[in-house]
Tab-separated table of C-alpha atoms in Angstrom:
chain	number	residue	atom	x	y	z
Y	292	MET	CA	-41.526	-12.433	-37.955
Y	293	LYS	CA	-39.762	-14.527	-35.325
Y	294	LEU	CA	-41.809	-15.567	-32.312
Y	295	PHE	CA	-39.296	-13.933	-29.998
Y	296	ASP	CA	-39.674	-10.591	-31.772
Y	297	ARG	CA	-43.458	-10.868	-31.551
Y	298	LEU	CA	-43.229	-11.558	-27.818
Y	299	LYS	CA	-40.789	-8.705	-27.295
Y	300	ASP	CA	-43.049	-6.297	-29.185
Y	301	ALA	CA	-46.079	-7.397	-27.172
Y	302	ALA	CA	-44.184	-6.845	-23.904
Y	303	SER	CA	-42.156	-3.879	-25.131
Y	304	GLU	CA	-42.519	-1.749	-22.008
Y	305	SER	CA	-41.431	-4.544	-19.673
Y	306	TRP	CA	-38.608	-5.509	-22.027
Y	307	ARG	CA	-37.171	-2.006	-22.171
Y	308	GLU	CA	-37.352	-1.599	-18.381
Y	309	TYR	CA	-35.405	-4.846	-18.061
Y	310	THR	CA	-32.798	-4.352	-20.776
Y	311	HIS	CA	-32.150	-0.667	-20.001
Y	312	HIS	CA	-32.364	-0.875	-16.225
Y	313	SER	CA	-30.199	1.483	-14.190
Y	314	PHE	CA	-28.257	-1.534	-12.880
Y	315	VAL	CA	-26.893	-2.487	-16.316
Y	316	GLU	CA	-26.407	1.115	-17.414
Y	317	GLN	CA	-24.210	1.650	-14.356
Y	318	MET	CA	-22.289	-1.529	-15.208
Y	319	ALA	CA	-21.418	-0.133	-18.617
Y	320	ALA	CA	-20.328	3.156	-17.050
Y	321	GLY	CA	-18.353	1.366	-14.333
Y	322	THR	CA	-20.260	3.290	-11.661
Y	323	LEU	CA	-22.350	0.472	-10.190
Y	324	PRO	CA	-21.574	0.161	-6.461
Y	325	LYS	CA	-19.569	-2.969	-5.733
Y	326	GLU	CA	-22.055	-4.032	-3.041
Y	327	ALA	CA	-24.898	-4.025	-5.562
Y	328	PHE	CA	-22.978	-6.237	-7.981
Y	329	GLN	CA	-21.907	-8.608	-5.216
Y	330	THR	CA	-25.500	-9.068	-4.060
Y	331	TYR	CA	-26.621	-9.668	-7.625
Y	332	LEU	CA	-23.840	-12.083	-8.548
Y	333	VAL	CA	-24.189	-14.269	-5.457
Y	334	GLN	CA	-27.950	-14.466	-5.932
Y	335	ASP	CA	-27.488	-15.127	-9.647
Y	336	TYR	CA	-25.278	-18.097	-8.771
Y	337	LEU	CA	-28.129	-19.494	-6.671
Y	338	PHE	CA	-30.548	-18.663	-9.471
Y	339	LEU	CA	-28.451	-20.661	-11.941
Y	340	ILE	CA	-28.740	-23.740	-9.745
Y	341	ASP	CA	-32.505	-23.750	-10.251
Y	342	PHE	CA	-32.050	-22.607	-13.848
Y	343	SER	CA	-30.078	-25.826	-14.319
Y	344	ARG	CA	-32.999	-27.753	-12.864
Y	345	ALA	CA	-35.203	-26.044	-15.445
Y	346	TYR	CA	-32.939	-27.334	-18.215
Y	347	ALA	CA	-33.131	-30.791	-16.698
Y	348	LEU	CA	-36.911	-30.415	-16.846
Y	349	ALA	CA	-36.557	-29.356	-20.489
Y	350	ILE	CA	-34.848	-32.671	-21.202
Y	351	TYR	CA	-37.848	-34.460	-19.684
Y	352	LYS	CA	-40.256	-32.272	-21.656
Y	353	SER	CA	-38.396	-32.832	-24.937
Y	354	ARG	CA	-40.278	-34.468	-27.772
Y	355	ASN	CA	-37.334	-36.260	-29.344
Y	356	LEU	CA	-33.651	-37.099	-28.926
Y	357	LYS	CA	-32.511	-34.032	-30.848
Y	358	GLN	CA	-34.236	-31.781	-28.341
Y	359	MET	CA	-32.942	-33.845	-25.438
Y	360	ARG	CA	-29.351	-33.512	-26.650
Y	361	SER	CA	-29.763	-29.786	-27.228
Y	362	ASN	CA	-31.069	-29.237	-23.704
Y	363	LEU	CA	-28.300	-31.409	-22.296
Y	364	LEU	CA	-25.755	-29.097	-23.936
Y	365	GLY	CA	-27.561	-26.138	-22.368
Y	366	LEU	CA	-27.455	-27.809	-18.974
Y	367	LYS	CA	-23.742	-28.539	-19.287
Y	368	GLY	CA	-23.119	-24.934	-20.362
Y	369	LEU	CA	-24.784	-23.659	-17.206
Y	370	LEU	CA	-23.064	-26.050	-14.820
Y	371	GLU	CA	-19.632	-26.019	-16.419
Y	372	VAL	CA	-19.257	-22.583	-18.039
Y	373	GLU	CA	-21.632	-19.856	-16.874
Y	374	MET	CA	-21.487	-20.729	-13.183
Y	375	ASP	CA	-17.698	-20.792	-13.428
Y	376	LEU	CA	-17.737	-17.057	-14.219
Y	377	HIS	CA	-19.574	-16.431	-10.958
Y	378	VAL	CA	-17.188	-18.651	-8.973
Y	379	ARG	CA	-14.172	-16.960	-10.535
Y	380	ILE	CA	-15.319	-13.468	-9.611
Y	381	CYS	CA	-16.594	-14.415	-6.152
Y	382	GLU	CA	-13.318	-16.107	-5.257
Y	383	ARG	CA	-11.660	-12.700	-5.632
Y	384	TRP	CA	-13.965	-11.507	-2.855
Y	385	GLY	CA	-12.939	-14.429	-0.643
Y	386	LEU	CA	-16.141	-16.401	-1.269
Y	387	SER	CA	-15.884	-20.115	-2.022
Y	388	PRO	CA	-18.534	-22.135	-3.905
Y	389	ALA	CA	-19.580	-23.551	-0.519
Y	390	ASP	CA	-20.074	-20.007	0.778
Y	391	LEU	CA	-22.248	-19.189	-2.208
Y	392	GLU	CA	-24.443	-22.255	-1.826
Y	393	GLN	CA	-25.015	-21.479	1.862
Y	394	THR	CA	-26.204	-17.934	1.151
Y	395	PRO	CA	-29.950	-17.521	1.831
Y	396	LEU	CA	-32.148	-16.905	-1.196
Y	397	GLU	CA	-33.483	-13.379	-1.536
Y	398	THR	CA	-37.223	-13.047	-2.134
Y	399	GLU	CA	-36.637	-11.929	-5.734
Y	400	THR	CA	-34.511	-14.983	-6.462
Y	401	LEU	CA	-37.070	-17.351	-4.997
Y	402	ALA	CA	-39.929	-15.679	-6.866
Y	403	TYR	CA	-38.160	-15.894	-10.212
Y	404	THR	CA	-36.891	-19.457	-9.944
Y	405	SER	CA	-40.253	-20.669	-8.645
Y	406	TYR	CA	-42.072	-19.018	-11.535
Y	407	VAL	CA	-39.820	-20.525	-14.212
Y	408	LEU	CA	-40.047	-24.039	-12.777
Y	409	GLU	CA	-43.803	-23.765	-12.245
Y	410	ALA	CA	-44.339	-22.541	-15.817
Y	411	GLY	CA	-42.349	-25.509	-17.082
Y	412	MET	CA	-44.143	-28.038	-14.893
Y	413	ARG	CA	-47.569	-26.694	-15.839
Y	414	GLY	CA	-46.940	-26.222	-19.542
Y	415	ASP	CA	-45.065	-27.825	-22.392
Y	416	LEU	CA	-41.498	-27.321	-23.631
Y	417	LEU	CA	-42.429	-24.110	-25.468
Y	418	ASP	CA	-43.918	-22.620	-22.297
Y	419	LEU	CA	-40.741	-23.463	-20.391
Y	420	LYS	CA	-38.456	-22.018	-23.057
Y	421	ILE	CA	-40.445	-18.798	-23.153
Y	422	ALA	CA	-40.124	-18.509	-19.367
Y	423	LEU	CA	-36.362	-18.972	-19.797
Y	424	ALA	CA	-36.065	-16.594	-22.765
Y	425	PRO	CA	-35.753	-13.259	-20.939
Y	426	CYS	CA	-32.663	-14.551	-19.167
Y	427	VAL	CA	-31.079	-16.614	-21.945
Y	428	ILE	CA	-31.769	-14.182	-24.780
Y	429	GLY	CA	-31.958	-10.988	-22.761
Y	430	TYR	CA	-28.464	-11.261	-21.267
Y	431	GLY	CA	-27.031	-11.609	-24.762
Y	432	GLU	CA	-28.964	-8.594	-26.030
Y	433	ILE	CA	-28.008	-6.470	-23.022
Y	434	ALA	CA	-24.316	-7.363	-23.164
Y	435	GLU	CA	-24.114	-6.814	-26.918
Y	436	ARG	CA	-25.458	-3.282	-26.443
Y	437	LEU	CA	-23.320	-2.534	-23.387
Y	438	ALA	CA	-20.179	-3.674	-25.196
Y	439	GLU	CA	-20.692	-0.816	-27.654
Y	440	VAL	CA	-20.706	1.812	-24.888
Y	441	PRO	CA	-17.375	3.693	-24.924
Y	442	GLY	CA	-15.200	2.463	-22.071
Y	443	ALA	CA	-17.456	-0.438	-21.108
Y	444	LEU	CA	-14.787	-3.019	-21.963
Y	445	ALA	CA	-11.881	-0.951	-20.651
Y	446	LYS	CA	-9.563	-2.642	-18.174
Y	447	ASP	CA	-10.487	-0.159	-15.465
Y	448	ASN	CA	-14.179	-1.026	-15.669
Y	449	PRO	CA	-14.761	-3.642	-12.937
Y	450	TYR	CA	-17.697	-5.034	-14.923
Y	451	ALA	CA	-15.908	-5.463	-18.246
Y	452	GLU	CA	-15.437	-9.182	-17.599
Y	453	TRP	CA	-19.182	-9.734	-17.129
Y	454	ILE	CA	-20.021	-7.711	-20.228
Y	455	SER	CA	-17.424	-9.417	-22.412
Y	456	GLU	CA	-18.525	-12.878	-21.257
Y	457	TYR	CA	-22.120	-12.373	-22.377
Y	458	ALA	CA	-21.190	-10.299	-25.435
Y	459	GLY	CA	-18.713	-12.951	-26.561
Y	460	ARG	CA	-19.137	-15.242	-29.539
Y	461	GLU	CA	-20.001	-18.352	-27.525
Y	462	TYR	CA	-22.856	-16.739	-25.625
Y	463	GLN	CA	-24.126	-14.879	-28.685
Y	464	GLU	CA	-24.378	-18.211	-30.488
Y	465	LEU	CA	-26.417	-19.518	-27.554
Y	466	ARG	CA	-28.665	-16.462	-27.811
Y	467	SER	CA	-29.226	-17.048	-31.547
Y	468	HIS	CA	-29.958	-20.710	-30.916
Y	469	ALA	CA	-32.522	-19.851	-28.233
Y	470	ILE	CA	-34.319	-17.444	-30.590
Y	471	ALA	CA	-34.434	-20.045	-33.377
Y	472	GLU	CA	-35.549	-22.749	-30.947
Y	473	LEU	CA	-38.736	-20.850	-30.071
Y	474	ASP	CA	-39.741	-20.913	-33.749
Y	475	GLU	CA	-38.942	-24.619	-33.973
Y	476	LEU	CA	-41.113	-25.418	-30.966
Y	477	ALA	CA	-44.043	-23.178	-31.900
Y	478	PRO	CA	-46.899	-24.495	-34.023
Y	479	SER	CA	-47.110	-23.171	-37.590
Y	480	HIS	CA	-50.144	-21.130	-36.601
Y	481	ILE	CA	-50.672	-19.714	-33.123
Y	482	GLU	CA	-54.216	-18.804	-32.188
Y	483	ALA	CA	-54.786	-15.408	-30.573
Y	484	ASP	CA	-55.618	-16.839	-27.146
Y	485	GLN	CA	-52.565	-19.118	-27.169
Y	486	PHE	CA	-50.303	-16.230	-28.194
Y	487	GLN	CA	-51.667	-14.108	-25.372
Y	488	ARG	CA	-50.895	-16.909	-22.914
Y	489	LEU	CA	-47.322	-17.040	-24.202
Y	490	VAL	CA	-47.043	-13.246	-23.910
Y	491	THR	CA	-48.198	-13.471	-20.303
Y	492	ILE	CA	-45.448	-15.987	-19.490
Y	493	PHE	CA	-42.834	-13.905	-21.289
Y	494	ASP	CA	-43.925	-10.616	-19.742
Y	495	GLN	CA	-44.008	-12.039	-16.216
Y	496	ALA	CA	-40.544	-13.580	-16.550
Y	497	THR	CA	-39.235	-10.297	-17.958
Y	498	ARG	CA	-40.622	-8.319	-15.022
Y	499	LEU	CA	-39.055	-10.802	-12.621
Y	500	GLU	CA	-35.724	-10.173	-14.351
Y	501	THR	CA	-36.195	-6.457	-13.732
Y	502	ASP	CA	-36.873	-7.192	-10.063
Y	503	PHE	CA	-33.610	-9.144	-10.006
Y	504	TRP	CA	-31.599	-6.094	-11.118
Y	505	GLN	CA	-33.464	-3.919	-8.658
Y	506	MET	CA	-32.680	-6.367	-5.867
Y	507	GLY	CA	-28.994	-5.454	-6.057
Y	508	LEU	CA	-29.735	-1.751	-5.774
Y	509	LYS	CA	-32.238	-2.252	-2.948
Y	510	ARG	CA	-29.681	-4.100	-0.847
Y	511	LEU	CA	-27.237	-1.197	-0.848
Y	512	PRO	CA	-26.406	-0.013	2.680
Y	513	THR	CA	-28.082	3.224	3.721
Y	514	ARG	CA	-25.752	6.118	4.370
C-alpha cells in the first residue's frame, strides 16, 4: 500500500472535508460567487510564492543530485507554469502581478505557509514533502473528480479553466510523481511512532487546506 494512501486513510475525515468542500463543489457547479474565487486566487498566488520557497528548501534537503534536479523542476513548474494561471485570470480582473504581490496576506494564508516551511525546516525531506502533499496531490485528485461532473468543463462555467488546468495531463503526471516520491523517500519499514508523526503533519496540512477554501467563503460581503 502506498504511503500516500496510508496517510489519506489515517486522516480520512480531514481529507474528505478538504477534497469535497463546498468551495470546490460550487466551482464544479459554476455557482461559486466570483468574490469568493477572487479572494482565494489572489491569496493562492501569494501562497505559491512561499510554496516556491518550500521547493527551494527541498533542494537543500535533498540527499543526492537526482532529488535536487527533481525539486528544481518542481520549483520551475511553480514559478513558470502554475503561477502563470493565476496571473492570467487575475489580469482579466484588472489586477497586475504587482497588485497581487502587494495584497496583504490573510491569516489562513500565513498560517498554512508558515506551517509548511516550519515542518520542512524542522524535519527531513520526507517531512517536507508530506506537508506539501495535500496541496500537490490533493489539487490533482479534486480536479480529476470535478472534471467528471456534468457541465463542469462547459464554456459557461467560469471555473472550467481552473478545473481543466489541474485535471490536465501535465498536472496529473505531477500528482503521480508526488505520490511515488513519498514511497521513494520513506524508509522500507516505518515504525508506529514515526508513522503517527507523519500522519500528524499530513492531517494538519490537510486541515489548513480546508481553512484555505473556507477563507474565500468567509470573505464574502454580507448582504
